[in-house]
Every structure is written in structure tokens, then in C-alpha cells.
Amino acid sequence: MNQKFLQSNLYKEYANKQKVSYCSFESQYDQWSRGQERFIDMMIANDYSHDAKILDVSCGDGVGLQYFKSKNFANVVGVDFQEEKVKRASSYGYPVYQMDFHNMEFFQDNSFDVIYSSHSLEHALNPYLVLNEFYRIAKLQASLIVVLPYPDNGPDDAHCSKYILGTTENDGGIKVIKYIESFGFKNVHVSFDSYREPEIWLKFIKVE
């Protein structure tokens, strides 16, 4: 990652807000825990081999990892920005790493069959960097599965990228789909849900 970006006051302020001010633990909220399990059942559990290599981006305190384990997925990896979340998520037996999703250089190119990003991309300070990383570490024909609040009414300083992504606009997902497709992905699924909060569910395939 650009060292100037990392050392900027803007980035340091962003990191503090994401790790401290807006830190919450999903396992403490039954609706959010059940909502993620519901999503995995509907969008992932029956569509991929149990040997598929899956990256759970911003895995939090491990609600998704716990559910992947219950579904017998063998090759799941978690990453999160916040130290205590990583510690808790690691208890489910998968490798979990503390890292910023703007820079996942720890992972080699073309590493994952599925990249799963639930309620994380809207928190990016620079979604351009994050999506370039998603593209780099995804195998050709890998799936990028993204869940975003939609339309996004979250606080601007927490949901830093919502205007760039276009999730503030209730246009059926056209703008956010076009934005993500510009990074070398092709959209193959779009739907909407409101079990946790109003959301857009998106699935892409890496095609370039």
C-alpha cells in the first residue's frame, strides 16, 4: 500500500474510527447473527464445493466463520482490522489475520475461489484500493460476493465509500454494479433483502 496513504492523518483518523468508535461485535446481536447465517445458506452454502478456498473479509468476531464451520467448509480464511475481533474469530479453528483490506499483500495473486464481503466495502476509505486487492487475490472465474446496505443511510464517517460506490442512490443497483464491474468482474446476481436492514446482495465473477 502507498506509504504516504498509510501515514496520512486522514488514514489514522479513519483507522481509529473503524477500530474504536464504530467497533461492534456481531455475535452480540441475534438479528445480525441470524441474518448472516441466512445469507450464507441462501447464497453460498449450496453453490460451492466444501473444498473451495473462501476469504471472509472483515469477518468480525467470527459469526460467519462459525457458520461455515457448521456447514463443513474446510478452507476458509478470515481477515479483520480490529485486534479483539480477530482474537475472538480465531476460536473457530480457521486461520484469521489482522489486516487492513486496503492492503492484503500477505496473500498471493489468484489465491481464492470465493471472496465474501458482507457489510465491509462501504467502510473502505478508498474502495479503489480494496477492489483492486479483491481482483488481485481472486482466481480467474472466482466469485466476489458483496452485501451492502442499500440504500445506504449510514453515518458518512463510518460508511466512507457509499457515495463512490453509489449505494445512496436507489437505482436498482446500477451504479454500484457498474463501479465493481470496472475492476474486472462481471455481475451475475443482484437481489434485495431487509432481514437485517435494507441490503443489496451482489455476486460477481472475475472475468479478466
Short mmCIF file of C-alpha atoms in Angstrom, two decimals:
data_model
loop_
_atom_site.label_atom_id
_atom_site.label_comp_id
_atom_site.label_asym_id
_atom_site.label_seq_id
_atom_site.Cartn_x
_atom_site.Cartn_y
_atom_site.Cartn_z
CA MET A 1 0.00 0.00 0.00
CA ASN A 2 1.13 3.54 -0.62
CA GLN A 3 3.08 4.53 2.49
CA LYS A 4 2.02 8.14 2.13
CA PHE A 5 -1.60 7.00 2.32
CA LEU A 6 -0.87 4.91 5.44
CA GLN A 7 0.91 7.74 7.19
CA SER A 8 -1.65 10.42 6.42
CA ASN A 9 -3.67 11.96 9.22
CA LEU A 10 -6.81 11.12 7.28
CA TYR A 11 -5.94 7.42 7.32
CA LYS A 12 -5.00 7.46 11.01
CA GLU A 13 -8.32 9.12 11.86
CA TYR A 14 -10.13 6.59 9.70
CA ALA A 15 -8.39 3.63 11.35
CA ASN A 16 -9.24 4.87 14.84
CA LYS A 17 -12.91 5.30 13.96
CA GLN A 18 -13.19 1.87 12.38
CA LYS A 19 -11.32 0.07 15.17
CA VAL A 20 -12.70 2.01 18.15
CA SER A 21 -15.59 4.40 17.54
CA TYR A 22 -17.59 2.09 15.27
CA CYS A 23 -16.43 -1.23 16.71
CA SER A 24 -19.24 -3.68 17.47
CA PHE A 25 -19.43 -7.43 17.88
CA GLU A 26 -21.95 -9.12 15.62
CA SER A 27 -22.34 -12.17 17.85
CA GLN A 28 -24.00 -9.93 20.46
CA TYR A 29 -26.90 -9.12 18.13
CA ASP A 30 -29.10 -12.09 17.33
CA GLN A 31 -30.75 -10.50 14.30
CA TRP A 32 -27.38 -9.79 12.70
CA SER A 33 -26.00 -13.23 13.53
CA ARG A 34 -29.06 -15.00 12.13
CA GLY A 35 -29.07 -12.65 9.16
CA GLN A 36 -25.56 -13.63 8.16
CA GLU A 37 -26.32 -17.33 8.60
CA ARG A 38 -29.43 -16.85 6.44
CA PHE A 39 -27.38 -15.17 3.74
CA ILE A 40 -24.74 -17.92 3.71
CA ASP A 41 -27.49 -20.53 3.40
CA MET A 42 -29.14 -18.71 0.50
CA MET A 43 -26.09 -17.50 -1.44
CA ILE A 44 -23.07 -19.66 -0.62
CA ALA A 45 -23.67 -22.95 1.20
CA ASN A 46 -25.20 -24.87 -1.72
CA ASP A 47 -23.26 -23.26 -4.57
CA TYR A 48 -19.63 -24.09 -3.76
CA SER A 49 -17.55 -27.14 -3.01
CA HIS A 50 -16.67 -27.63 0.64
CA ASP A 51 -13.05 -27.55 -0.51
CA ALA A 52 -13.40 -24.09 -2.08
CA LYS A 53 -10.93 -21.58 -0.70
CA ILE A 54 -13.05 -18.78 0.79
CA LEU A 55 -11.92 -15.42 2.18
CA ASP A 56 -14.28 -13.86 4.72
CA VAL A 57 -13.37 -10.17 4.51
CA SER A 58 -13.93 -8.16 7.71
CA CYS A 59 -15.03 -11.36 9.40
CA GLY A 60 -15.67 -9.54 12.68
CA ASP A 61 -15.85 -11.77 15.73
CA GLY A 62 -16.49 -14.84 13.62
CA VAL A 63 -20.23 -15.29 13.15
CA GLY A 64 -19.73 -16.23 9.50
CA LEU A 65 -16.71 -18.41 10.25
CA GLN A 66 -18.65 -20.32 12.89
CA TYR A 67 -21.42 -20.97 10.39
CA PHE A 68 -19.01 -22.02 7.62
CA LYS A 69 -17.55 -24.49 10.13
CA SER A 70 -21.01 -25.89 10.88
CA LYS A 71 -21.50 -26.37 7.12
CA ASN A 72 -18.21 -28.30 6.85
CA PHE A 73 -16.31 -25.85 4.67
CA ALA A 74 -12.66 -26.82 5.01
CA ASN A 75 -10.65 -23.93 3.52
CA VAL A 76 -11.95 -20.66 4.93
CA VAL A 77 -9.71 -17.74 5.92
CA GLY A 78 -10.80 -14.65 7.85
CA VAL A 79 -9.35 -11.14 7.96
CA ASP A 80 -10.35 -8.22 10.14
CA PHE A 81 -8.92 -4.81 11.04
CA GLN A 82 -9.64 -4.98 14.76
CA GLU A 83 -7.44 -6.99 17.13
CA GLU A 84 -10.10 -8.20 19.58
CA LYS A 85 -12.36 -9.33 16.74
CA VAL A 86 -9.50 -11.34 15.26
CA LYS A 87 -8.86 -12.95 18.63
CA ARG A 88 -12.50 -13.99 19.00
CA ALA A 89 -12.86 -15.13 15.39
CA SER A 90 -9.76 -17.32 15.67
CA SER A 91 -11.56 -19.55 18.18
CA TYR A 92 -13.48 -21.27 15.35
CA GLY A 93 -10.43 -23.08 14.03
CA TYR A 94 -9.78 -21.25 10.77
CA PRO A 95 -6.74 -19.02 10.16
CA VAL A 96 -7.69 -15.40 10.89
CA TYR A 97 -5.36 -12.46 10.24
CA GLN A 98 -5.41 -8.88 11.43
CA MET A 99 -5.03 -6.71 8.35
CA ASP A 100 -6.46 -3.75 6.53
CA PHE A 101 -8.38 -4.81 3.44
CA HIS A 102 -6.83 -1.90 1.55
CA ASN A 103 -3.62 -3.94 1.56
CA MET A 104 -3.70 -7.72 1.70
CA GLU A 105 -0.23 -8.32 0.29
CA PHE A 106 0.13 -11.27 2.69
CA PHE A 107 -2.00 -13.22 0.17
CA GLN A 108 -0.58 -14.23 -3.19
CA ASP A 109 -2.22 -13.37 -6.50
CA ASN A 110 -5.00 -15.71 -7.62
CA SER A 111 -5.44 -17.31 -4.19
CA PHE A 112 -9.20 -17.58 -3.57
CA ASP A 113 -12.22 -19.24 -5.16
CA VAL A 114 -14.66 -17.02 -3.24
CA ILE A 115 -14.22 -13.57 -1.70
CA TYR A 116 -17.08 -12.81 0.67
CA SER A 117 -17.55 -9.21 1.79
CA SER A 118 -20.59 -8.58 3.98
CA HIS A 119 -21.15 -5.05 5.25
CA SER A 120 -17.48 -4.18 4.81
CA LEU A 121 -16.85 -2.44 1.49
CA GLU A 122 -18.92 0.60 2.48
CA HIS A 123 -16.40 1.16 5.29
CA ALA A 124 -13.42 1.50 2.93
CA LEU A 125 -11.63 4.81 2.96
CA ASN A 126 -10.50 4.08 -0.60
CA PRO A 127 -12.68 1.44 -2.31
CA TYR A 128 -10.47 1.63 -5.41
CA LEU A 129 -7.59 0.09 -3.45
CA VAL A 130 -9.83 -2.53 -1.84
CA LEU A 131 -11.41 -3.70 -5.10
CA ASN A 132 -8.01 -3.87 -6.75
CA GLU A 133 -6.94 -6.18 -3.92
CA PHE A 134 -10.09 -8.28 -4.32
CA TYR A 135 -9.31 -8.64 -8.02
CA ARG A 136 -5.65 -9.48 -7.42
CA ILE A 137 -6.23 -12.27 -4.91
CA ALA A 138 -9.24 -13.80 -6.70
CA LYS A 139 -8.63 -16.68 -9.08
CA LEU A 140 -9.90 -16.35 -12.64
CA GLN A 141 -13.63 -17.20 -12.58
CA ALA A 142 -13.67 -16.80 -8.79
CA SER A 143 -16.77 -15.33 -7.15
CA LEU A 144 -16.88 -11.97 -5.42
CA ILE A 145 -19.92 -11.89 -3.15
CA VAL A 146 -20.81 -8.48 -1.72
CA VAL A 147 -23.51 -7.41 0.74
CA LEU A 148 -24.04 -3.68 1.19
CA PRO A 149 -26.61 -1.52 3.00
CA TYR A 150 -28.93 -0.23 0.28
CA PRO A 151 -29.91 2.47 0.03
CA ASP A 152 -27.15 3.38 2.44
CA ASN A 153 -28.19 5.84 5.14
CA GLY A 154 -25.31 5.02 7.48
CA PRO A 155 -23.09 7.73 9.00
CA ASP A 156 -20.75 9.23 6.43
CA ASP A 157 -17.63 8.92 8.57
CA ALA A 158 -18.27 5.19 9.08
CA HIS A 159 -19.57 4.35 5.61
CA CYS A 160 -16.80 6.29 3.91
CA SER A 161 -17.25 4.94 0.40
CA LYS A 162 -21.02 4.92 -0.04
CA TYR A 163 -21.05 7.91 -2.40
CA ILE A 164 -18.26 6.49 -4.57
CA LEU A 165 -19.99 3.11 -4.67
CA GLY A 166 -23.33 4.73 -5.46
CA THR A 167 -25.27 2.92 -2.77
CA THR A 168 -27.01 6.10 -1.65
CA GLU A 169 -28.96 6.06 -4.92
CA ASN A 170 -31.98 3.77 -5.15
CA ASP A 171 -31.43 2.93 -8.82
CA GLY A 172 -31.75 -0.82 -8.64
CA GLY A 173 -28.05 -1.22 -8.06
CA ILE A 174 -26.98 0.09 -11.46
CA LYS A 175 -24.25 2.44 -10.23
CA VAL A 176 -22.65 0.10 -7.69
CA ILE A 177 -22.70 -2.80 -10.17
CA LYS A 178 -21.01 -0.70 -12.86
CA TYR A 179 -18.42 0.51 -10.38
CA ILE A 180 -17.44 -3.00 -9.26
CA GLU A 181 -17.53 -4.32 -12.83
CA SER A 182 -14.95 -1.68 -13.81
CA PHE A 183 -12.37 -3.67 -11.81
CA GLY A 184 -12.62 -6.78 -14.00
CA PHE A 185 -15.66 -8.50 -12.53
CA LYS A 186 -18.98 -9.42 -14.20
CA ASN A 187 -22.23 -9.23 -12.25
CA VAL A 188 -24.20 -12.48 -12.26
CA HIS A 189 -26.70 -11.88 -9.45
CA VAL A 190 -28.48 -8.95 -7.83
CA SER A 191 -31.26 -9.10 -5.25
CA PHE A 192 -32.55 -7.12 -2.31
CA ASP A 193 -33.31 -8.09 1.26
CA SER A 194 -34.37 -6.42 4.50
CA TYR A 195 -33.97 -9.09 7.21
CA ARG A 196 -31.14 -7.17 8.95
CA GLU A 197 -31.63 -3.82 7.26
CA PRO A 198 -32.28 -2.85 3.64
CA GLU A 199 -29.47 -4.55 1.69
CA ILE A 200 -28.30 -5.26 -1.83
CA TRP A 201 -26.89 -8.73 -2.50
CA LEU A 202 -24.41 -8.92 -5.35
CA LYS A 203 -22.42 -11.74 -6.90
CA PHE A 204 -19.68 -11.18 -9.47
CA ILE A 205 -17.28 -13.41 -11.37
CA LYS A 206 -13.69 -12.40 -12.13
CA VAL A 207 -13.58 -12.50 -15.92
CA GLU A 208 -10.37 -10.75 -16.98
#
